[in-house]
Amino acid sequence: MSETTMVQAVSLALARAMTEDERVIVLGEDVGVDGGVFRATDGLFTRFGADRVRDTPLSEMGIGGISIGLAAGGFKPVAEIQFSGFIFPLIDQINNHASRFRNRTRGRLQCPMVVRAPCGGGIHAPEHHSESPEAMFANIPGLRVIVPSSPRRAYGLLLAAIRGSDPVVFLEPTKLYRGAREEMLDDGKDLPVDRCFVLREGRDVTLVAWGAMVPEALKTAAEWEAKGVSAEVIDVATLKPLDAETIINSVKKTGRCVIVHEAPLTGGFGGEIAARVAEGAFSSLLAPIERVTGYDTIMPLLKLENVYLPNAARIGKAVDRAMAYA
Amino acid sequence: MSETTMVQAVSLALARAMTEDERVIVLGEDVGVDGGVFRATDGLFTRFGADRVRDTPLSEMGIGGISIGLAAGGFKPVAEIQFSGFIFPLIDQINNHASRFRNRTRGRLQCPMVVRAPCGGGIHAPEHHSESPEAMFANIPGLRVIVPSSPRRAYGLLLAAIRGSDPVVFLEPTKLYRGAREEMLDDGKDLPVDRCFVLREGRDVTLVAWGAMVPEALKTAAEWEAKGVSAEVIDVATLKPLDAETIINSVKKTGRCVIVHEAPLTGGFGGEIAARVAEGAFSSLLAPIERVTGYDTIMPLLKLENVYLPNAARIGKAVDRAMAYA
Amino acid sequence: MPHKPQNKEIIVNSPNIAATFEIDFTRYLDPAGKLLKELPAEAKDPATLKSLYRGLVRARAFDTKAVALQRTGRLGTYGSSIGQEAVAVGAASAMLADDVLVPSFREHGGQLWRGATPVELFLYWGGDERGNSFAKAPHDFPNCVPVGSHALHAAGVALAIKLRKEPRAVVCIFGDGATSKGDVYEAMNLAGVWKLPVVFLVSNNQWAISVPRSAQSAAQTLAQKAIAVGIPGEQVDGNDVIAVRTVVGVALQRVRKDQGPCVIEAITYRLGDHTTSDDASRYRKDTEVTPHWQEEPIKRLQQYLTTAGSWTKADEDKLLKEINEEIEAAAAAFLATAPQEPSVMFDYTYAQLPADLAAQKQAVLSSLSANLSQAAE
Amino acid sequence: MPHKPQNKEIIVNSPNIAATFEIDFTRYLDPAGKLLKELPAEAKDPATLKSLYRGLVRARAFDTKAVALQRTGRLGTYGSSIGQEAVAVGAASAMLADDVLVPSFREHGGQLWRGATPVELFLYWGGDERGNSFAKAPHDFPNCVPVGSHALHAAGVALAIKLRKEPRAVVCIFGDGATSKGDVYEAMNLAGVWKLPVVFLVSNNQWAISVPRSAQSAAQTLAQKAIAVGIPGEQVDGNDVIAVRTVVGVALQRVRKDQGPCVIEAITYRLGDHTTSDDASRYRKDTEVTPHWQEEPIKRLQQYLTTAGSWTKADEDKLLKEINEEIEAAAAAFLATAPQEPSVMFDYTYAQLPADLAAQKQAVLSSLSANLSQAAE
Ligand SMILES: Cc1ncc(C[n+]2csc(CCOP(=O)(O)OP(=O)(O)O)c2C)c(N)n1
Ligand SMILES: Cc1ncc(C[n+]2csc(CCOP(=O)(O)OP(=O)(O)O)c2C)c(N)n1
Ligand SMILES: [Mg+2]
Ligand SMILES: [Mg+2]
């Protein structure tokens, strides 16, 4: 079996979802003949036609609002936003409408839609293409926020997101589109979208990460193993609703916690996780919770991108601090 | 001296700023002849004319983007967004532009602008009028996020926000517009926009709040005093950049912390504060940090509004839990 | 290949003129109720006109009661449609049951026509989500408070209808103020390029709170917003319910035949305050408002019907009595409605209650029962 | 009082027609460089035409070098303007130094014309914020990547200019794709109703990545976006730099006299890939592209100049040599530019570094010096 990249895994999940449910409609800029700028929708146009794989005008608000109407009208739109920096015009529609339709009509109208967008840095992309906007969606009730970190999880989580009935923001780390690859089956099995994944068990410290920071955390864990530190690695995957329990239970066991994300520190979702852990594992904590994140600065243009982005070495330093705390 | 309401304090600050600096321009829907739907701009139109107190078309994105151009062009726009639920179309402009102009041009162009918007519940307003969106702005580097909790602080913080050179989101709790009143001078003195305010000193527990939750926290503190619990009350006021030090120092002293906000729990800015406290006051904490917040649900319509909103009683229960922890 | 224009543009064969456009205006009744041209076939039956009249009167009665309930603290902020009832009623009367109404927040008359009950509308404006259940208008969208943001939903549900090849149509109503918003423009543009079955109906009541029509846009008509997106745009007298019904009806016929969307600007006037929270005397003079009372839709149709011999004082008394009874009964039923369980606020947030939220719900339930037992002590 | 229309609408006195509109199209040179009508006075001087020619050639040389640098990993993703240079160059040539250019990301030719240096532009596209310093074009805005979002900035800076009663103007350029965005519409509408000194110039190159013009809007022309906001709209041949310069120039004269904004649609064609990350062969055929090479702006003007006897082979060789030397020198200077201090990323976030951020900066500084000393070991 050959290896599948994450962007291929996304394509496979989309094709599978479209095959099994004809209500699934893919729409976005250049998702049709071009197959999406990252090729996540490659081949879908030929297979499913222009009605179901729909190139939109350059109109992000429109993509968001039309998807809501489509969803309330009985379809299951999967919208692609071309780059992370262009998801912001949708926030009004997502916050004021998508997340509320079911509640405000007491269940009469629903809004099962998925907004896929690339996120994160590391591929030397232009300005506004490397941000991590997950925290902006994390305080919106009624929404699911998912960030996959591997081909298999991208596949399973995206399938679940599409099959579900809640509005979902699904952020795909561009660095992993081609940077992550593994053997996997297109078996139609989805993964739970209310669960964190424990990717590696450990005794001394819990590393909590999502998206492209998961491979970095795993790297740290592997390297620090050699230094005698046993790190548990958790992929949060679904940020909202948050499976705090899995994280808290891990920290209860390890006593130490390092949270890693690319977005700026202040107001980032790491704060939420730290708060939950500090509360839930209060009496087990052997050291302050560390957060290794992007800085509270504008994401720099590509020349300084790698100074900005957290990496295994920075995570390792935080592990060292946590281990050294007394 | 008669008492000034918070909405009057806002008017006074606007008038003072416009008088001292002719670059200050007020713009928004109905800010002109009508004086703003909450009357925050009452009288300004007559005093400063239609050029400087500018009714806009119904165009929130436009208000945001025009303000950026005005600011980069040498003015100091103070934009009013009519209700909290209508601030979302600005996020694209604030995140992708206002907060970045200085950085991306290495200081050549700046963006000194203030976006004022009402926020919060408690006045039985219509749908989409009672939300607390501060967390959406808290992860945007380059931005200041300010929420006043009294007439004097509204006055001093708004003056500082306008006088400064950074883009500011200034959220005014509607409940306090007329619900908060005190004696104050229109003396042109501003207040620091990088500082928390310790409103009440205490020994046993630190209550951290902002906006309309500050009076609730003060109420709890007063009531619990009688029960023998001495609560310190901190008004965060400027959420971003955060003065974590003041909060941490307080918790180092009291050993307990209760954070209060109206916005939903998950992804709310309380998480950030809890994370900072858990880290900074790690060895001083006698009990887990409590968060008393809105629920992770859509803000209900007015009939259930008061079930949703935190209040002194709920804060008190959290204080009791913190005090009882052992 | 350039897109084929949908509009009635005349492509002029001069090398210097790329296109020309025009905007029509339709009216049957003048302000005094005098017939200006022959009624269209669908409006010739007096029964039709009487039912339209009933719809207008019912809307006004609902508005009047709603304002009264608000004044006595039983409703939240309320936006009356007084003076502009003919827009929503006229449009609703041209729609079929299976069509979809995507309203703003001032289309009570149209909502009632289509089967939303007065009790539901009172519930919504009274702050109870059950008011959006619309048992008898299950396709219709709830009120949309963020101005203009629903235009995109209208385009979206129209796309759903088109994809299923159903002969249904969507009517989206919004105000003159809303036409300044980018989401409304994007909705029109998407509807145009995808030829979606939707009619965008601008209820131009000349004001957006305190901002007059002239301060919204330099465009001479709001109908010409259509030209920017290559679809037909026209004006109609929005206080002439016959004209509204006719123009919307013709548009819906086109739409149902998949001949594409359009923009209709209905010219009307907001006779009342913006909402019960507003005091219009701060920004507009009575002398501006007064003449518009001569043009309002109810008296106009009543005068026509009376002159035509189709309406008597007795008809009027009977209608008013019936409608008042209906609205009073609805108000009483609204006031007697048992409150929602507070914990219901958790139940529709997700399709299934997540663990996190279940814990929060439990906290509310137990604090409520604690309060109850306290109260019982 | 209804707003006085700014457009050349003809208000027809029929009760049924509220307004009519038309859209002009301007061109001086046909694709073969043949003069179609008399040149405008400002374009008669061969020196003017030669400087325009120089601007076009310089833009193409910059693009060519930039693509080459990208291919060898020294630049990030780059969007060439090949084939559409006349739009930005023509517009820039009609502007005064004090005016403000608010560009998208494909207006290299116009930026260079106005004083941005090739080194600055290379720096920006190479991922270095110092490229936006624009020492010699200090009023101009930096590239704007989020499509269309800068149209509002253009309106805002135009308002600033208007409030100060300065005789300056703003030119905002964006693509055909951008016209589908609500922020662009809101910008036009605000500019219209406030009569702001701004020209919105649509560089219609027929494609938005893989989406053709016909899939952006059912509007027959993009110039008619202007009609929706009550301002003049017209088309110009965007591959005829004389026409662009003239039409923009006339518009700027109006604008500087406070006679209001307008929309100009320049018809051009994107001869290359969307950017260096794009492969246009996935979605458009060579057979579509090839004929457009016959219409491109550089050869067109060259042929005219040659026929008019104003341009020789020797002139051409001299120009190419000069420009190649300039661009090569700039590329070398760019490659030799010392990198920014990494910690500079903190310094422009706020007017003053907040305490929080100072601590983060310190962490970066010390980890960098740790790395340095490690490397030195
Ligand atoms: C996006 C948004 N901005 C502001 C408001 C506050 N607001 C409510 S109605 C209104 C005016 C609407 O004017 P128009 O579209 O003409 O409709 P009308 O009220 O006249 O029916 C405003 C500004 C809102 N509800 N939504
Ligand atoms: C808001 C936004 N959405 C998507 C993109 C990605 N993108 C970059 S250029 C482009 C197409 C732009 O088309 P057009 O406006 O015609 O300009 P052109 O590239 O043809 O010059 C797209 C979709 C973006 N930069 N900004
Ligand atoms: Mg109106
Ligand atoms: Mg284009």
mmCIF file of C-alpha atoms in Angstrom, chain C residues 129-322:
data_model
loop_
_atom_site.group_PDB
_atom_site.id
_atom_site.type_symbol
_atom_site.label_atom_id
_atom_site.label_comp_id
_atom_site.label_asym_id
_atom_site.label_seq_id
_atom_site.Cartn_x
_atom_site.Cartn_y
_atom_site.Cartn_z
ATOM 1 C CA GLU C 129 -37.555 31.221 20.770
ATOM 2 C CA ARG C 130 -40.667 29.100 20.302
ATOM 3 C CA GLY C 131 -42.047 32.001 18.315
ATOM 4 C CA ASN C 132 -39.901 30.874 15.412
ATOM 5 C CA SER C 133 -41.434 27.420 15.186
ATOM 6 C CA PHE C 134 -43.869 28.509 12.449
ATOM 7 C CA ALA C 135 -45.914 25.343 12.526
ATOM 8 C CA LYS C 136 -47.965 26.468 9.520
ATOM 9 C CA ALA C 137 -45.196 28.132 7.492
ATOM 10 C CA PRO C 138 -42.484 25.528 7.922
ATOM 11 C CA HIS C 139 -40.342 26.656 4.981
ATOM 12 C CA ASP C 140 -40.180 30.282 6.011
ATOM 13 C CA PHE C 141 -37.105 31.678 7.632
ATOM 14 C CA PRO C 142 -37.305 33.422 10.988
ATOM 15 C CA ASN C 143 -36.872 37.174 11.331
ATOM 16 C CA CYS C 144 -33.374 38.317 10.599
ATOM 17 C CA VAL C 145 -32.095 41.073 12.830
ATOM 18 C CA PRO C 146 -28.571 41.601 11.422
ATOM 19 C CA VAL C 147 -29.653 43.792 8.550
ATOM 20 C CA GLY C 148 -29.203 42.257 5.116
ATOM 21 C CA SER C 149 -27.361 39.153 6.247
ATOM 22 C CA HIS C 150 -30.342 37.011 5.273
ATOM 23 C CA ALA C 151 -30.109 37.914 1.596
ATOM 24 C CA LEU C 152 -27.404 35.279 1.311
ATOM 25 C CA HIS C 153 -29.606 32.685 2.981
ATOM 26 C CA ALA C 154 -32.264 33.471 0.435
ATOM 27 C CA ALA C 155 -29.772 32.887 -2.360
ATOM 28 C CA GLY C 156 -28.654 29.667 -0.662
ATOM 29 C CA VAL C 157 -32.101 28.206 -0.230
ATOM 30 C CA ALA C 158 -32.841 29.261 -3.808
ATOM 31 C CA LEU C 159 -29.804 27.274 -4.913
ATOM 32 C CA ALA C 160 -31.135 24.282 -2.977
ATOM 33 C CA ILE C 161 -34.443 24.619 -4.815
ATOM 34 C CA LYS C 162 -32.724 24.971 -8.159
ATOM 35 C CA LEU C 163 -30.497 21.951 -7.587
ATOM 36 C CA ARG C 164 -33.563 19.859 -6.830
ATOM 37 C CA LYS C 165 -35.265 21.348 -9.899
ATOM 38 C CA GLU C 166 -38.332 22.270 -7.878
ATOM 39 C CA PRO C 167 -40.750 24.862 -9.305
ATOM 40 C CA ARG C 168 -40.510 26.924 -6.121
ATOM 41 C CA ALA C 169 -39.351 30.436 -5.444
ATOM 42 C CA VAL C 170 -37.796 32.478 -2.681
ATOM 43 C CA VAL C 171 -38.761 36.008 -1.738
ATOM 44 C CA CYS C 172 -36.276 37.960 0.329
ATOM 45 C CA ILE C 173 -37.373 41.290 1.782
ATOM 46 C CA PHE C 174 -35.110 43.964 3.215
ATOM 47 C CA GLY C 175 -35.013 47.715 3.626
ATOM 48 C CA ASP C 176 -33.424 50.624 1.842
ATOM 49 C CA GLY C 177 -30.684 50.651 4.468
ATOM 50 C CA ALA C 178 -29.863 47.014 3.788
ATOM 51 C CA THR C 179 -29.003 47.780 0.181
ATOM 52 C CA SER C 180 -25.809 49.451 1.393
ATOM 53 C CA LYS C 181 -24.494 46.182 2.770
ATOM 54 C CA GLY C 182 -21.983 44.006 1.008
ATOM 55 C CA ASP C 183 -23.729 40.772 1.886
ATOM 56 C CA VAL C 184 -26.837 41.954 0.061
ATOM 57 C CA TYR C 185 -24.726 42.815 -2.951
ATOM 58 C CA GLU C 186 -22.931 39.462 -2.866
ATOM 59 C CA ALA C 187 -26.273 37.693 -2.616
ATOM 60 C CA MET C 188 -27.609 39.531 -5.656
ATOM 61 C CA ASN C 189 -24.440 38.856 -7.595
ATOM 62 C CA LEU C 190 -24.461 35.139 -6.792
ATOM 63 C CA ALA C 191 -28.147 34.900 -7.606
ATOM 64 C CA GLY C 192 -27.481 36.629 -10.899
ATOM 65 C CA VAL C 193 -24.594 34.544 -12.070
ATOM 66 C CA TRP C 194 -26.220 31.289 -10.982
ATOM 67 C CA LYS C 195 -29.700 32.356 -12.147
ATOM 68 C CA LEU C 196 -31.240 31.464 -8.806
ATOM 69 C CA PRO C 197 -34.985 31.400 -8.204
ATOM 70 C CA VAL C 198 -35.146 34.377 -5.854
ATOM 71 C CA VAL C 199 -36.818 37.773 -5.849
ATOM 72 C CA PHE C 200 -35.069 40.492 -3.840
ATOM 73 C CA LEU C 201 -37.710 42.902 -2.677
ATOM 74 C CA VAL C 202 -36.487 46.198 -1.289
ATOM 75 C CA SER C 203 -38.967 47.741 1.072
ATOM 76 C CA ASN C 204 -37.792 51.298 0.633
ATOM 77 C CA ASN C 205 -39.488 53.145 3.462
ATOM 78 C CA GLN C 206 -37.119 56.097 2.970
ATOM 79 C CA TRP C 207 -35.419 55.734 6.346
ATOM 80 C CA ALA C 208 -32.908 53.491 8.077
ATOM 81 C CA ILE C 209 -33.538 54.634 11.646
ATOM 82 C CA SER C 210 -32.438 58.293 11.326
ATOM 83 C CA VAL C 211 -30.581 57.959 8.051
ATOM 84 C CA PRO C 212 -32.636 59.065 5.056
ATOM 85 C CA ARG C 213 -32.621 57.238 1.754
ATOM 86 C CA SER C 214 -30.566 60.007 0.160
ATOM 87 C CA ALA C 215 -27.742 59.348 2.614
ATOM 88 C CA GLN C 216 -27.628 55.604 1.863
ATOM 89 C CA SER C 217 -26.593 55.806 -1.742
ATOM 90 C CA ALA C 218 -26.124 58.198 -4.615
ATOM 91 C CA ALA C 219 -28.052 55.742 -6.757
ATOM 92 C CA GLN C 220 -31.122 57.396 -8.120
ATOM 93 C CA THR C 221 -33.191 54.245 -7.598
ATOM 94 C CA LEU C 222 -32.481 51.215 -5.470
ATOM 95 C CA ALA C 223 -33.827 49.029 -8.247
ATOM 96 C CA GLN C 224 -30.675 49.776 -10.199
ATOM 97 C CA LYS C 225 -28.648 47.747 -7.710
ATOM 98 C CA ALA C 226 -29.788 44.992 -10.072
ATOM 99 C CA ILE C 227 -27.820 46.426 -12.968
ATOM 100 C CA ALA C 228 -24.555 45.856 -11.140
ATOM 101 C CA VAL C 229 -25.256 42.138 -11.131
ATOM 102 C CA GLY C 230 -26.866 41.827 -14.542
ATOM 103 C CA ILE C 231 -30.415 41.039 -13.494
ATOM 104 C CA PRO C 232 -33.662 42.944 -14.055
ATOM 105 C CA GLY C 233 -34.513 45.704 -11.632
ATOM 106 C CA GLU C 234 -37.720 47.676 -11.418
ATOM 107 C CA GLN C 235 -39.681 49.937 -9.125
ATOM 108 C CA VAL C 236 -43.187 49.558 -7.858
ATOM 109 C CA ASP C 237 -45.425 51.759 -5.755
ATOM 110 C CA GLY C 238 -45.099 49.973 -2.442
ATOM 111 C CA ASN C 239 -48.265 51.526 -1.044
ATOM 112 C CA ASP C 240 -50.296 50.083 -3.874
ATOM 113 C CA VAL C 241 -50.822 46.500 -2.804
ATOM 114 C CA ILE C 242 -52.219 45.596 -6.202
ATOM 115 C CA ALA C 243 -49.064 46.806 -7.904
ATOM 116 C CA VAL C 244 -46.827 44.965 -5.459
ATOM 117 C CA ARG C 245 -48.769 41.760 -5.824
ATOM 118 C CA THR C 246 -48.719 42.056 -9.594
ATOM 119 C CA VAL C 247 -45.063 42.927 -10.035
ATOM 120 C CA VAL C 248 -43.905 40.294 -7.549
ATOM 121 C CA GLY C 249 -46.300 37.820 -9.141
ATOM 122 C CA VAL C 250 -44.863 38.355 -12.605
ATOM 123 C CA ALA C 251 -41.362 38.047 -11.217
ATOM 124 C CA LEU C 252 -42.246 34.810 -9.441
ATOM 125 C CA GLN C 253 -43.589 33.364 -12.651
ATOM 126 C CA ARG C 254 -40.251 34.063 -14.316
ATOM 127 C CA VAL C 255 -38.391 32.682 -11.330
ATOM 128 C CA ARG C 256 -40.391 29.469 -11.230
ATOM 129 C CA LYS C 257 -39.636 28.939 -14.899
ATOM 130 C CA ASP C 258 -35.930 29.217 -14.059
ATOM 131 C CA GLN C 259 -35.644 32.506 -15.901
ATOM 132 C CA GLY C 260 -33.581 34.124 -13.202
ATOM 133 C CA PRO C 261 -33.789 36.469 -10.246
ATOM 134 C CA CYS C 262 -34.606 40.151 -10.047
ATOM 135 C CA VAL C 263 -34.669 43.150 -7.759
ATOM 136 C CA ILE C 264 -37.919 44.966 -7.076
ATOM 137 C CA GLU C 265 -37.841 48.258 -5.236
ATOM 138 C CA ALA C 266 -41.120 49.008 -3.520
ATOM 139 C CA ILE C 267 -41.445 52.686 -2.691
ATOM 140 C CA THR C 268 -43.184 53.178 0.622
ATOM 141 C CA TYR C 269 -42.822 55.234 3.763
ATOM 142 C CA ARG C 270 -42.235 54.481 7.435
ATOM 143 C CA LEU C 271 -45.064 56.357 9.122
ATOM 144 C CA GLY C 272 -44.035 55.383 12.644
ATOM 145 C CA ASP C 273 -40.901 55.347 14.741
ATOM 146 C CA HIS C 274 -38.177 52.921 13.705
ATOM 147 C CA THR C 275 -39.005 50.761 16.726
ATOM 148 C CA THR C 276 -40.521 51.283 20.123
ATOM 149 C CA SER C 277 -37.010 52.302 21.281
ATOM 150 C CA ASP C 278 -36.824 55.071 18.725
ATOM 151 C CA ASP C 279 -38.066 58.655 18.837
ATOM 152 C CA ALA C 280 -38.283 59.776 15.235
ATOM 153 C CA SER C 281 -39.072 63.352 16.223
ATOM 154 C CA ARG C 282 -35.371 63.731 17.002
ATOM 155 C CA TYR C 283 -34.516 63.526 13.315
ATOM 156 C CA ARG C 284 -37.522 64.095 11.103
ATOM 157 C CA LYS C 285 -40.208 66.709 11.134
ATOM 158 C CA ASP C 286 -43.911 66.037 11.402
ATOM 159 C CA THR C 287 -44.286 68.195 8.328
ATOM 160 C CA GLU C 288 -42.363 65.578 6.403
ATOM 161 C CA VAL C 289 -44.456 62.733 7.732
ATOM 162 C CA THR C 290 -47.952 64.211 7.470
ATOM 163 C CA PRO C 291 -48.314 64.221 3.662
ATOM 164 C CA HIS C 292 -47.390 60.557 3.580
ATOM 165 C CA TRP C 293 -50.521 59.734 5.534
ATOM 166 C CA GLN C 294 -52.355 60.657 2.349
ATOM 167 C CA GLU C 295 -50.554 57.872 0.511
ATOM 168 C CA GLU C 296 -50.799 54.983 2.909
ATOM 169 C CA PRO C 297 -51.904 51.640 1.548
ATOM 170 C CA ILE C 298 -54.959 50.772 3.602
ATOM 171 C CA LYS C 299 -56.984 53.893 2.971
ATOM 172 C CA ARG C 300 -55.932 53.781 -0.670
ATOM 173 C CA LEU C 301 -57.339 50.334 -1.271
ATOM 174 C CA GLN C 302 -60.378 51.030 0.875
ATOM 175 C CA GLN C 303 -61.205 54.082 -1.225
ATOM 176 C CA TYR C 304 -60.820 52.148 -4.417
ATOM 177 C CA LEU C 305 -63.002 49.310 -3.157
ATOM 178 C CA THR C 306 -65.619 51.712 -1.867
ATOM 179 C CA THR C 307 -65.740 53.668 -5.098
ATOM 180 C CA ALA C 308 -65.922 50.421 -7.051
ATOM 181 C CA GLY C 309 -68.937 49.474 -4.947
ATOM 182 C CA SER C 310 -67.240 46.443 -3.448
ATOM 183 C CA TRP C 311 -66.958 47.637 0.135
ATOM 184 C CA THR C 312 -69.445 49.037 2.613
ATOM 185 C CA LYS C 313 -69.348 50.436 6.106
ATOM 186 C CA ALA C 314 -70.893 47.177 7.296
ATOM 187 C CA ASP C 315 -68.105 45.158 5.619
ATOM 188 C CA GLU C 316 -65.579 47.360 7.322
ATOM 189 C CA ASP C 317 -67.146 47.011 10.763
ATOM 190 C CA LYS C 318 -67.425 43.272 10.414
ATOM 191 C CA LEU C 319 -63.802 42.933 9.318
ATOM 192 C CA LEU C 320 -62.471 45.101 12.118
ATOM 193 C CA LYS C 321 -64.453 43.193 14.692
ATOM 194 C CA GLU C 322 -63.238 39.823 13.420
#
